[in-house]
mmCIF file of C-alpha atoms (C1' of nucleotides) in Angstrom:
data_model
loop_
_atom_site.group_PDB
_atom_site.id
_atom_site.type_symbol
_atom_site.label_atom_id
_atom_site.label_comp_id
_atom_site.label_asym_id
_atom_site.label_seq_id
_atom_site.Cartn_x
_atom_site.Cartn_y
_atom_site.Cartn_z
ATOM 1 C CA MET A 193 -16.726 31.544 -15.576
ATOM 2 C CA ARG A 194 -15.873 32.538 -12.136
ATOM 3 C CA GLN A 195 -13.706 35.122 -10.889
ATOM 4 C CA PRO A 196 -10.879 34.946 -8.404
ATOM 5 C CA GLY A 197 -11.931 35.521 -5.284
ATOM 6 C CA ASP A 198 -16.430 35.306 -5.240
ATOM 7 C CA GLN A 199 -17.697 33.221 -3.682
ATOM 8 C CA ALA A 200 -18.270 30.622 -5.020
ATOM 9 C CA ASP A 201 -14.456 30.562 -5.765
ATOM 10 C CA GLN A 202 -14.080 30.172 -1.992
ATOM 11 C CA ALA A 203 -16.101 27.199 -2.425
ATOM 12 C CA ALA A 204 -14.962 25.937 -4.804
ATOM 13 C CA ALA A 205 -11.289 26.132 -4.863
ATOM 14 C CA GLY A 206 -10.985 26.522 -0.838
ATOM 15 C CA ARG A 207 -14.332 25.393 0.948
ATOM 16 C CA ASP A 208 -12.149 24.157 4.193
ATOM 17 C CA PRO A 209 -9.875 21.798 2.043
ATOM 18 C CA GLU A 210 -8.925 20.323 5.141
ATOM 19 C CA ALA A 211 -13.483 18.837 5.049
ATOM 20 C CA VAL A 212 -12.939 17.481 2.242
ATOM 21 C CA SER A 213 -9.777 15.880 2.675
ATOM 22 C CA LYS A 214 -10.813 14.026 5.147
ATOM 23 C CA PHE A 215 -14.903 13.394 4.416
ATOM 24 C CA VAL A 216 -12.838 11.805 0.905
ATOM 25 C CA GLU A 217 -10.179 10.105 2.206
ATOM 26 C CA GLY A 218 -12.914 8.103 5.134
ATOM 27 C CA PHE A 219 -15.096 7.327 1.856
ATOM 28 C CA ALA A 220 -12.207 6.251 -0.373
ATOM 29 C CA ALA A 221 -11.614 3.009 2.035
ATOM 30 C CA GLN A 222 -14.555 2.379 2.736
ATOM 31 C CA LEU A 223 -15.015 2.328 -1.009
ATOM 32 C CA VAL A 224 -11.117 0.079 -0.736
ATOM 33 C CA GLU A 225 -12.743 -2.159 2.676
ATOM 34 C CA ALA A 226 -15.246 -3.140 -0.293
ATOM 35 C CA GLY A 227 -13.792 -4.032 -2.898
ATOM 36 C CA MET A 228 -13.305 -1.399 -5.296
ATOM 37 C CA GLN A 229 -8.699 -0.130 -6.514
ATOM 38 C CA ARG A 230 -7.637 3.176 -4.165
ATOM 39 C CA MET A 231 -6.998 5.377 -7.251
ATOM 40 C CA PRO A 232 -10.252 5.029 -8.314
ATOM 41 C CA SER A 233 -11.970 5.693 -5.000
ATOM 42 C CA ARG A 234 -9.990 8.370 -4.179
ATOM 43 C CA VAL A 235 -11.591 10.518 -7.721
ATOM 44 C CA PHE A 236 -14.516 9.106 -7.241
ATOM 45 C CA ALA A 237 -14.585 10.724 -3.927
ATOM 46 C CA ALA A 238 -12.958 13.457 -4.809
ATOM 47 C CA LEU A 239 -16.018 14.091 -7.360
ATOM 48 C CA LEU A 240 -18.591 12.921 -4.840
ATOM 49 C CA ALA A 241 -17.490 15.703 -2.677
ATOM 50 C CA SER A 242 -17.342 18.585 -5.093
ATOM 51 C CA ASP A 243 -19.357 20.992 -5.687
ATOM 52 C CA SER A 244 -20.132 20.612 -8.753
ATOM 53 C CA GLY A 245 -20.172 17.559 -9.499
ATOM 54 C CA SER A 246 -17.289 17.554 -11.567
ATOM 55 C CA LEU A 247 -13.501 18.544 -11.876
ATOM 56 C CA THR A 248 -10.627 18.546 -14.644
ATOM 57 C CA SER A 249 -7.687 16.042 -14.372
ATOM 58 C CA ALA A 250 -5.375 18.287 -13.232
ATOM 59 C CA GLU A 251 -7.693 19.796 -9.605
ATOM 60 C CA LEU A 252 -8.188 15.436 -9.030
ATOM 61 C CA GLY A 253 -3.381 15.336 -9.674
ATOM 62 C CA GLU A 254 -3.622 18.507 -6.664
ATOM 63 C CA GLN A 255 -6.067 17.449 -4.376
ATOM 64 C CA LEU A 256 -5.630 13.625 -4.082
ATOM 65 C CA ARG A 257 -1.125 15.109 -4.524
ATOM 66 C CA VAL A 258 -0.975 11.971 -7.723
ATOM 67 C CA SER A 259 0.889 11.989 -11.110
ATOM 68 C CA PRO A 260 -1.562 13.144 -14.034
ATOM 69 C CA ALA A 261 -0.841 9.233 -14.447
ATOM 70 C CA ALA A 262 -2.733 8.279 -11.581
ATOM 71 C CA VAL A 263 -5.379 10.313 -12.559
ATOM 72 C CA SER A 264 -5.684 8.857 -16.094
ATOM 73 C CA GLY A 265 -5.653 5.080 -15.121
ATOM 74 C CA ALA A 266 -8.077 5.885 -12.168
ATOM 75 C CA VAL A 267 -10.620 7.449 -14.359
ATOM 76 C CA ARG A 268 -9.977 6.013 -17.605
ATOM 77 C CA TYR A 269 -11.737 2.997 -15.343
ATOM 78 C CA LEU A 270 -13.997 4.400 -13.536
ATOM 79 C CA SER A 271 -15.509 5.357 -16.879
ATOM 80 C CA GLN A 272 -15.217 1.801 -18.141
ATOM 81 C CA GLN A 273 -17.490 0.953 -14.908
ATOM 82 C CA HIS A 274 -19.515 3.699 -15.575
ATOM 83 C CA MET A 275 -19.311 5.669 -12.753
ATOM 84 C CA VAL A 276 -18.346 8.653 -14.533
ATOM 85 C CA SER A 277 -18.457 10.379 -17.479
ATOM 86 C CA ARG A 278 -16.188 12.363 -19.044
ATOM 87 C CA GLU A 279 -16.310 15.464 -20.772
ATOM 88 C CA ARG A 280 -14.228 17.974 -23.012
ATOM 89 C CA GLU A 281 -14.540 21.459 -22.013
ATOM 90 C CA PRO A 282 -15.532 23.308 -25.504
ATOM 91 C CA GLY A 283 -12.971 25.484 -26.091
ATOM 92 C CA SER A 284 -10.604 24.208 -24.441
ATOM 93 C CA ARG A 285 -8.070 21.289 -24.330
ATOM 94 C CA ARG A 286 -9.352 20.283 -20.408
ATOM 95 C CA GLU A 287 -11.155 17.124 -19.349
ATOM 96 C CA ARG A 288 -13.955 17.005 -16.350
ATOM 97 C CA TYR A 289 -14.510 14.433 -15.102
ATOM 98 C CA ARG A 290 -18.492 14.273 -13.407
ATOM 99 C CA VAL A 291 -20.679 11.906 -11.623
ATOM 100 C CA HIS A 292 -23.948 12.124 -12.341
ATOM 101 C CA SER A 293 -26.559 11.423 -9.731
ATOM 102 C CA ASN A 294 -28.906 9.227 -9.948
ATOM 103 C CA GLN A 295 -26.401 7.143 -13.535
ATOM 104 C CA TRP A 296 -23.104 6.522 -10.668
ATOM 105 C CA TYR A 297 -25.423 4.486 -8.054
ATOM 106 C CA GLU A 298 -27.439 2.978 -10.911
ATOM 107 C CA ALA A 299 -23.722 2.239 -11.574
ATOM 108 C CA LEU A 300 -23.422 0.310 -8.349
ATOM 109 C CA THR A 301 -26.189 -1.239 -8.039
ATOM 110 C CA ASN A 302 -24.967 -2.674 -11.056
ATOM 111 C CA ARG A 303 -23.482 -5.899 -10.358
ATOM 112 C CA GLU A 304 -25.439 -6.404 -13.041
ATOM 113 C CA ALA A 305 -22.357 -8.153 -15.311
ATOM 114 C CA VAL A 306 -21.596 -9.316 -12.417
ATOM 115 C CA LEU A 307 -23.667 -10.835 -11.261
ATOM 116 C CA LYS A 308 -24.393 -13.025 -14.543
ATOM 117 C CA ARG A 309 -20.495 -13.819 -15.099
ATOM 118 C CA TRP A 310 -21.274 -16.001 -11.158
ATOM 119 C CA GLU A 311 -25.212 -17.420 -12.506
ATOM 120 C CA SER A 312 -23.154 -18.732 -16.088
ATOM 121 C CA ALA A 313 -20.001 -20.047 -13.903
ATOM 122 C CA LEU A 314 -22.668 -22.159 -11.790
ATOM 123 C CA SER A 315 -24.733 -23.007 -14.175
ATOM 124 C CA ASP A 316 -22.124 -24.304 -16.535
ATOM 125 C CA GLY A 317 -21.822 -26.102 -12.537
ATOM 126 C CA VAL A 318 -24.735 -27.704 -12.253
ATOM 127 C CA THR A 319 -24.214 -29.607 -15.931
ATOM 128 C CA SER A 320 -20.685 -30.383 -15.597
ATOM 129 C CA LEU A 321 -21.412 -31.837 -11.878
ATOM 130 C CA GLY A 322 -24.631 -33.431 -12.268
ATOM 131 C CA ALA A 323 -27.963 -31.205 -11.454
ATOM 132 C CA ASP A 324 -28.821 -34.610 -9.393
ATOM 133 C CA THR A 325 -25.611 -34.580 -7.635
ATOM 134 C CA PRO A 326 -26.252 -33.801 -4.333
ATOM 135 C CA ALA A 327 -23.891 -30.687 -4.694
ATOM 136 C CA GLY A 328 -25.887 -29.994 -8.116
ATOM 137 C CA ARG A 329 -28.728 -29.513 -6.379
ATOM 138 C CA ARG A 330 -27.638 -26.610 -4.023
ATOM 139 C CA MET A 331 -25.687 -24.958 -7.367
ATOM 140 C CA ALA A 332 -28.913 -24.817 -8.895
ATOM 141 C CA GLU A 333 -30.638 -23.362 -5.874
ATOM 142 C CA THR A 334 -27.615 -20.981 -5.376
ATOM 143 C CA LEU A 335 -28.564 -20.528 -9.275
ATOM 144 C CA ALA A 336 -32.136 -19.877 -8.478
ATOM 145 C CA PHE A 337 -31.370 -17.595 -5.741
ATOM 146 C CA PHE A 338 -28.860 -14.751 -8.326
ATOM 147 C CA GLU A 339 -31.780 -14.481 -11.078
ATOM 148 C CA PHE A 340 -34.428 -14.160 -8.510
ATOM 149 C CA VAL A 341 -31.976 -11.160 -6.869
ATOM 150 C CA ASP A 342 -31.219 -10.077 -10.797
ATOM 151 C CA GLU A 343 -35.414 -9.226 -11.001
ATOM 152 C CA GLU A 344 -35.504 -8.218 -7.511
ATOM 153 C CA ILE A 345 -33.263 -5.150 -8.328
ATOM 154 C CA ALA A 346 -34.585 -4.268 -11.445
ATOM 155 C CA ALA A 347 -37.349 -3.814 -10.154
ATOM 156 C CA MET A 348 -35.719 -1.855 -6.702
ATOM 157 C CA MET A 349 -34.626 0.334 -9.265
ATOM 158 C CA GLU A 350 -37.453 1.335 -10.823
ATOM 159 C CA ARG A 351 -39.680 1.738 -7.703
ATOM 160 C CA TRP A 352 -36.035 4.157 -6.630
ATOM 161 C CA ARG A 353 -36.713 6.561 -9.284
ATOM 162 C CA VAL A 354 -40.581 6.966 -8.103
ATOM 163 C CA HIS A 355 -39.184 7.664 -4.432
ATOM 164 C CA ARG A 356 -36.327 9.699 -5.301
ATOM 165 C CA GLU A 357 -38.779 11.707 -7.768
ATOM 166 C CA GLU A 358 -41.318 13.540 -5.040
ATOM 167 C CA ARG A 359 -38.670 13.368 -2.706
ATOM 168 C CA PHE A 360 -35.752 15.192 -4.646
ATOM 169 C CA GLY A 361 -37.609 16.033 -8.107
ATOM 170 C CA GLN A 362 -35.706 14.895 -11.495
ATOM 171 C CA GLY A 363 -31.646 15.792 -10.401
ATOM 172 C CA MET B 125 -27.260 -44.650 2.457
ATOM 173 C CA ARG B 126 -24.943 -45.449 -0.149
ATOM 174 C CA GLN B 127 -22.813 -48.918 -0.612
ATOM 175 C CA PRO B 128 -19.469 -48.969 -2.491
ATOM 176 C CA GLY B 129 -19.555 -49.167 -5.838
ATOM 177 C CA ASP B 130 -22.108 -47.766 -7.434
ATOM 178 C CA GLN B 131 -23.227 -44.887 -8.915
ATOM 179 C CA ALA B 132 -23.612 -42.928 -6.141
ATOM 180 C CA ASP B 133 -20.364 -43.263 -3.961
ATOM 181 C CA GLN B 134 -18.596 -42.340 -7.061
ATOM 182 C CA ALA B 135 -19.433 -39.198 -7.226
ATOM 183 C CA ALA B 136 -18.828 -38.994 -3.788
ATOM 184 C CA ALA B 137 -15.289 -39.960 -3.784
ATOM 185 C CA GLY B 138 -14.418 -39.822 -7.361
ATOM 186 C CA ARG B 139 -16.355 -37.158 -9.074
ATOM 187 C CA ASP B 140 -14.450 -36.291 -11.630
ATOM 188 C CA PRO B 141 -12.008 -34.368 -10.036
ATOM 189 C CA GLU B 142 -11.112 -32.966 -13.573
ATOM 190 C CA ALA B 143 -14.832 -30.982 -13.667
ATOM 191 C CA VAL B 144 -15.126 -29.728 -9.929
ATOM 192 C CA SER B 145 -11.614 -28.026 -10.340
ATOM 193 C CA LYS B 146 -12.947 -26.862 -13.447
ATOM 194 C CA PHE B 147 -15.804 -25.348 -12.084
ATOM 195 C CA VAL B 148 -13.528 -24.654 -8.291
ATOM 196 C CA GLU B 149 -11.453 -22.698 -10.396
ATOM 197 C CA GLY B 150 -13.518 -20.761 -13.005
ATOM 198 C CA PHE B 151 -16.883 -19.975 -9.973
ATOM 199 C CA ALA B 152 -12.775 -18.693 -7.509
ATOM 200 C CA ALA B 153 -12.590 -16.819 -10.854
ATOM 201 C CA GLN B 154 -15.209 -14.786 -10.419
ATOM 202 C CA LEU B 155 -15.496 -14.419 -7.150
ATOM 203 C CA VAL B 156 -11.980 -12.351 -7.669
ATOM 204 C CA GLU B 157 -12.878 -10.496 -9.871
ATOM 205 C CA ALA B 158 -16.039 -9.133 -7.998
ATOM 206 C CA GLY B 159 -13.695 -8.351 -5.104
ATOM 207 C CA MET B 160 -12.666 -11.521 -2.260
ATOM 208 C CA GLN B 161 -9.011 -12.506 -1.614
ATOM 209 C CA ARG B 162 -8.011 -15.108 -4.010
ATOM 210 C CA MET B 163 -7.434 -18.215 -0.517
ATOM 211 C CA PRO B 164 -11.280 -17.567 0.914
ATOM 212 C CA SER B 165 -12.755 -17.519 -2.732
ATOM 213 C CA ARG B 166 -11.620 -20.806 -3.751
ATOM 214 C CA VAL B 167 -12.045 -22.651 -0.319
ATOM 215 C CA PHE B 168 -15.968 -21.405 -0.855
ATOM 216 C CA ALA B 169 -15.726 -22.483 -4.231
ATOM 217 C CA ALA B 170 -14.886 -25.846 -2.862
ATOM 218 C CA LEU B 171 -17.237 -26.430 0.026
ATOM 219 C CA LEU B 172 -20.138 -25.167 -2.899
ATOM 220 C CA ALA B 173 -18.537 -27.903 -5.273
ATOM 221 C CA SER B 174 -18.668 -30.856 -2.548
ATOM 222 C CA ASP B 175 -21.475 -32.861 -2.193
ATOM 223 C CA SER B 176 -21.773 -32.844 1.659
ATOM 224 C CA GLY B 177 -21.297 -29.124 2.001
ATOM 225 C CA SER B 178 -18.247 -29.029 4.475
ATOM 226 C CA LEU B 179 -14.266 -31.009 3.496
ATOM 227 C CA THR B 180 -12.513 -31.214 6.869
ATOM 228 C CA SER B 181 -8.585 -28.770 6.699
ATOM 229 C CA ALA B 182 -7.375 -31.329 5.541
ATOM 230 C CA GLU B 183 -9.114 -32.332 2.608
ATOM 231 C CA LEU B 184 -9.292 -28.470 1.370
ATOM 232 C CA GLY B 185 -5.266 -28.478 1.638
ATOM 233 C CA GLU B 186 -5.036 -31.223 -0.622
ATOM 234 C CA GLN B 187 -7.555 -30.197 -2.710
ATOM 235 C CA LEU B 188 -6.895 -26.653 -3.636
ATOM 236 C CA ARG B 189 -3.136 -27.860 -3.271
ATOM 237 C CA VAL B 190 -2.602 -25.797 0.125
ATOM 238 C CA SER B 191 -0.652 -25.877 2.687
ATOM 239 C CA PRO B 192 -2.407 -25.874 6.230
ATOM 240 C CA ALA B 193 -1.262 -22.414 6.822
ATOM 241 C CA ALA B 194 -3.710 -21.034 4.105
ATOM 242 C CA VAL B 195 -6.297 -22.663 4.969
ATOM 243 C CA SER B 196 -6.636 -21.648 8.355
ATOM 244 C CA GLY B 197 -6.196 -18.310 7.095
ATOM 245 C CA ALA B 198 -9.631 -18.830 4.246
ATOM 246 C CA VAL B 199 -11.376 -20.350 6.797
ATOM 247 C CA ARG B 200 -10.823 -18.050 9.575
ATOM 248 C CA TYR B 201 -12.044 -14.852 7.172
ATOM 249 C CA LEU B 202 -15.353 -16.907 5.650
ATOM 250 C CA SER B 203 -16.221 -17.614 9.069
ATOM 251 C CA GLN B 204 -16.190 -13.397 10.249
ATOM 252 C CA GLN B 205 -18.502 -13.006 7.084
ATOM 253 C CA HIS B 206 -20.285 -16.028 8.261
ATOM 254 C CA MET B 207 -20.434 -17.722 4.993
ATOM 255 C CA VAL B 208 -19.498 -20.651 5.690
ATOM 256 C CA SER B 209 -19.466 -22.076 9.448
ATOM 257 C CA ARG B 210 -17.231 -24.477 11.074
ATOM 258 C CA GLU B 211 -17.789 -27.461 13.881
ATOM 259 C CA ARG B 212 -16.416 -30.122 15.740
ATOM 260 C CA GLU B 213 -17.035 -33.945 15.177
ATOM 261 C CA PRO B 214 -17.740 -35.307 17.844
ATOM 262 C CA GLY B 215 -14.248 -36.974 18.964
ATOM 263 C CA SER B 216 -11.533 -36.252 17.109
ATOM 264 C CA ARG B 217 -10.135 -32.738 16.996
ATOM 265 C CA ARG B 218 -10.839 -32.736 13.204
ATOM 266 C CA GLU B 219 -12.744 -29.670 12.381
ATOM 267 C CA ARG B 220 -15.487 -29.348 9.161
ATOM 268 C CA TYR B 221 -16.588 -26.027 7.671
ATOM 269 C CA ARG B 222 -19.756 -26.110 5.845
ATOM 270 C CA VAL B 223 -21.773 -23.927 3.694
ATOM 271 C CA HIS B 224 -25.262 -23.659 4.931
ATOM 272 C CA SER B 225 -26.792 -23.795 1.482
ATOM 273 C CA ASN B 226 -29.635 -21.011 2.389
ATOM 274 C CA GLN B 227 -26.994 -18.929 5.011
ATOM 275 C CA TRP B 228 -24.372 -18.470 2.553
ATOM 276 C CA TYR B 229 -25.788 -15.707 -0.340
ATOM 277 C CA GLU B 230 -28.080 -14.025 2.766
ATOM 278 C CA ALA B 231 -24.085 -13.568 3.590
ATOM 279 C CA LEU B 232 -23.552 -12.016 0.053
ATOM 280 C CA THR B 233 -26.462 -10.405 -0.028
ATOM 281 C CA ASN B 234 -25.011 -9.479 4.060
ATOM 282 C CA ARG B 235 -23.514 -6.250 2.459
ATOM 283 C CA GLU B 236 -25.291 -4.220 5.133
ATOM 284 C CA ALA B 237 -22.213 -3.959 7.207
ATOM 285 C CA VAL B 238 -20.548 -2.333 4.083
ATOM 286 C CA LEU B 239 -23.961 -0.452 3.517
ATOM 287 C CA LYS B 240 -24.066 0.992 7.410
ATOM 288 C CA ARG B 241 -20.840 2.283 7.260
ATOM 289 C CA TRP B 242 -20.752 3.770 3.397
ATOM 290 C CA GLU B 243 -24.397 5.648 4.962
ATOM 291 C CA SER B 244 -21.539 6.498 9.106
ATOM 292 C CA ALA B 245 -19.497 7.543 5.761
ATOM 293 C CA LEU B 246 -21.446 9.576 3.833
ATOM 294 C CA SER B 247 -24.057 11.596 7.041
ATOM 295 C CA ASP B 248 -20.326 13.015 8.647
ATOM 296 C CA GLY B 249 -19.813 14.334 4.832
ATOM 297 C CA VAL B 250 -23.072 15.885 4.563
ATOM 298 C CA THR B 251 -22.111 17.346 8.024
ATOM 299 C CA SER B 252 -19.066 18.131 7.767
ATOM 300 C CA LEU B 253 -19.310 20.271 4.126
ATOM 301 C CA GLY B 254 -22.147 21.203 5.054
ATOM 302 C CA ALA B 255 -26.056 20.685 4.128
ATOM 303 C CA ASP B 256 -26.507 23.387 1.947
ATOM 304 C CA THR B 257 -23.730 23.556 -0.378
ATOM 305 C CA PRO B 258 -24.310 21.247 -3.578
ATOM 306 C CA ALA B 259 -22.363 18.982 -2.012
ATOM 307 C CA GLY B 260 -24.089 18.463 1.146
ATOM 308 C CA ARG B 261 -26.721 18.183 -1.371
ATOM 309 C CA ARG B 262 -25.686 15.071 -3.164
ATOM 310 C CA MET B 263 -24.648 13.113 -0.377
ATOM 311 C CA ALA B 264 -27.500 13.285 1.247
ATOM 312 C CA GLU B 265 -29.513 12.261 -2.098
ATOM 313 C CA THR B 266 -26.845 9.442 -1.155
ATOM 314 C CA LEU B 267 -27.438 8.122 1.826
ATOM 315 C CA ALA B 268 -31.229 8.556 0.603
ATOM 316 C CA PHE B 269 -30.684 5.283 -2.248
ATOM 317 C CA PHE B 270 -28.263 2.939 0.953
ATOM 318 C CA GLU B 271 -30.927 3.494 3.291
ATOM 319 C CA PHE B 272 -34.280 2.581 1.126
ATOM 320 C CA VAL B 273 -31.372 -0.167 -0.359
ATOM 321 C CA ASP B 274 -31.047 -1.290 2.983
ATOM 322 C CA GLU B 275 -35.224 -2.086 3.387
ATOM 323 C CA GLU B 276 -35.290 -3.138 0.856
ATOM 324 C CA ILE B 277 -33.144 -5.624 0.391
ATOM 325 C CA ALA B 278 -34.694 -7.287 3.247
ATOM 326 C CA ALA B 279 -38.274 -7.574 1.921
ATOM 327 C CA MET B 280 -36.006 -8.959 -0.821
ATOM 328 C CA MET B 281 -34.555 -11.389 1.108
ATOM 329 C CA GLU B 282 -38.333 -12.277 3.170
ATOM 330 C CA ARG B 283 -39.873 -12.544 -0.641
ATOM 331 C CA TRP B 284 -37.269 -15.404 -1.157
ATOM 332 C CA ARG B 285 -38.015 -16.618 1.930
ATOM 333 C CA VAL B 286 -40.748 -17.695 0.270
ATOM 334 C CA HIS B 287 -39.974 -18.523 -3.534
ATOM 335 C CA ARG B 288 -37.595 -20.651 -2.436
ATOM 336 C CA GLU B 289 -39.444 -22.357 0.634
ATOM 337 C CA GLU B 290 -42.225 -23.141 -2.189
ATOM 338 C CA ARG B 291 -40.025 -23.967 -5.702
ATOM 339 C CA PHE B 292 -37.001 -26.238 -3.069
ATOM 340 C CA GLY B 293 -38.996 -27.083 0.137
ATOM 341 C CA GLN B 294 -37.398 -26.116 3.076
ATOM 342 C CA GLY B 295 -33.190 -27.440 2.650
ATOM 343 C "C1'" DC C 53 1.229 23.152 -40.545
ATOM 344 C "C1'" DG C 54 3.397 23.339 -36.241
ATOM 345 C "C1'" DC C 55 3.312 24.619 -31.476
ATOM 346 C "C1'" DT C 56 1.765 24.015 -26.799
ATOM 347 C "C1'" DA C 57 -1.396 22.485 -23.739
ATOM 348 C "C1'" DC C 58 -3.194 18.823 -22.323
ATOM 349 C "C1'" DT C 59 -3.347 13.305 -22.252
ATOM 350 C "C1'" DT C 60 -2.332 8.816 -22.634
ATOM 351 C "C1'" DT C 61 1.527 4.478 -22.129
ATOM 352 C "C1'" DC C 62 4.576 2.684 -20.494
ATOM 353 C "C1'" DA C 63 8.628 0.549 -18.418
ATOM 354 C "C1'" DG C 64 10.538 0.539 -13.398
ATOM 355 C "C1'" DA C 65 10.619 1.367 -8.524
ATOM 356 C "C1'" DA C 66 8.364 0.938 -3.590
ATOM 357 C "C1'" DA C 67 4.469 -0.762 -1.471
ATOM 358 C "C1'" DC C 68 1.653 -4.012 -0.735
ATOM 359 C "C1'" DT C 69 -0.499 -9.292 -0.091
ATOM 360 C "C1'" DT C 70 -0.442 -12.928 -0.126
ATOM 361 C "C1'" DG C 71 1.677 -18.194 0.519
ATOM 362 C "C1'" DT C 72 4.910 -21.817 2.896
ATOM 363 C "C1'" DG C 73 7.847 -23.814 6.069
ATOM 364 C "C1'" DA C 74 8.743 -23.764 11.036
ATOM 365 C "C1'" DA C 75 7.121 -23.162 15.864
ATOM 366 C "C1'" DG C 76 4.552 -22.825 19.040
ATOM 367 C "C1'" DT C 77 -0.405 -24.140 21.760
ATOM 368 C "C1'" DT C 78 -4.089 -26.677 21.761
ATOM 369 C "C1'" DA C 79 -7.197 -31.010 23.417
ATOM 370 C "C1'" DA C 80 -8.151 -36.342 22.484
ATOM 371 C "C1'" DG C 81 -6.969 -40.738 23.826
ATOM 372 C "C1'" DG C 82 -4.227 -43.536 27.034
ATOM 373 C "C1'" DC D 135 0.274 -36.519 33.297
ATOM 374 C "C1'" DC D 136 2.618 -37.122 28.523
ATOM 375 C "C1'" DT D 137 1.757 -38.347 23.359
ATOM 376 C "C1'" DT D 138 0.764 -36.883 19.465
ATOM 377 C "C1'" DA D 139 -2.628 -35.184 15.508
ATOM 378 C "C1'" DA D 140 -4.749 -30.991 14.821
ATOM 379 C "C1'" DC D 141 -4.567 -26.293 14.225
ATOM 380 C "C1'" DT D 142 -3.127 -21.088 14.148
ATOM 381 C "C1'" DT D 143 0.895 -17.598 14.372
ATOM 382 C "C1'" DC D 144 4.516 -15.912 12.678
ATOM 383 C "C1'" DA D 145 9.011 -14.379 9.979
ATOM 384 C "C1'" DC D 146 10.585 -13.952 5.323
ATOM 385 C "C1'" DA D 147 10.511 -14.768 0.241
ATOM 386 C "C1'" DA D 148 7.795 -14.656 -4.198
ATOM 387 C "C1'" DG D 149 4.091 -12.923 -6.630
ATOM 388 C "C1'" DT D 150 0.964 -8.523 -7.731
ATOM 389 C "C1'" DT D 151 -0.528 -4.569 -7.540
ATOM 390 C "C1'" DT D 152 0.346 0.811 -8.000
ATOM 391 C "C1'" DC D 153 2.208 4.594 -8.089
ATOM 392 C "C1'" DT D 154 5.962 7.543 -10.799
ATOM 393 C "C1'" DG D 155 9.104 9.657 -15.160
ATOM 394 C "C1'" DA D 156 9.375 10.479 -19.159
ATOM 395 C "C1'" DA D 157 8.086 9.329 -23.670
ATOM 396 C "C1'" DA D 158 4.814 9.891 -27.474
ATOM 397 C "C1'" DG D 159 0.192 10.391 -27.896
ATOM 398 C "C1'" DT D 160 -3.334 14.395 -29.967
ATOM 399 C "C1'" DA D 161 -5.922 17.867 -30.500
ATOM 400 C "C1'" DG D 162 -7.437 23.557 -30.316
ATOM 401 C "C1'" DC D 163 -5.337 27.779 -32.320
ATOM 402 C "C1'" DG D 164 -3.065 30.691 -34.345
#
DNA sequence: CGCTACTTTCAGAAACTTGTGAAGTTAAGG
DNA sequence: CCTTAACTTCACAAGTTTCTGAAAGTAGCG
């Protein structure tokens, strides 16, 4: 793949680890603040900051100074959320984890599942408190809002794909 | 408005506390799942399920079976997030907390502050890793995505206001 | 078919969060 | 001004989460 000491190697391995780490920890902190667990956040940020967009379990463990177990847990979570995909390097038992540059933010917007559950809870609320009560009406309106958002987000993502293609070409 | 004992009154005072509580806890659980703290979630859900859209500190404590301290903390958080507003009942030292039926979901969409911080972190990343590196390009694209989303969300909320007015009249 | 390089699972220690009671603060009303 | 209702702050206990090391599982390759 690559030889020790060549430029690509420097970029991948060296690349001012200081700066990389600073970004990784800073961005991860923002994700944590937004409600994501710490370790998945750090792993995700590390992948985002990697040149190839993919790292092995060992590389992640080393870079973040955590155990293989922690990497394993974080990666399981991220792939359940469709924020990374896993691939096996052919002819090795090493696994690589990858951010697909378009896949991941679609996943982030994909609060769709979350919205659906909110909608369902609200709908129950309207029924059990009564559609003709003030509280019921408030909840019905809220429900309508989320339904509206659902549709709008789908349309927005469609527009983004077009916008993106114009600006960046297909990733 | 209404007489004691009539149906609406029953709805406001009694209102099958069982059903209310079930909704409150269920909806709060969904909010928790989405990353919000437990107590703010419960307080918020309780307000949402109240007929008047507002409750006092004491009412919240009683309904949720928690201490005044817990209510105080939750309410501080919610008002920082602009998800509830506080008002003082004139001629009393009681405070009321209120969901404004349109205000609150605007606040929920108002991940704007969150997005801005992500954008700022990404922008730092592009700079420190180099706009001409693969990682830098990936981050620049991500940044572009968030900027796109910012604008789109503003437009979406504008459309919602129109849609809502048509369907519900001004709240 | 077994060795070995990797990954996953699991029990438990450490760190963090969360809610409480109690003391402290503020301001309404006499 | 003093009293007192109401809210807030704080130190701490209880509960949860998170990460680790160790053991178990899996699959390439000889």
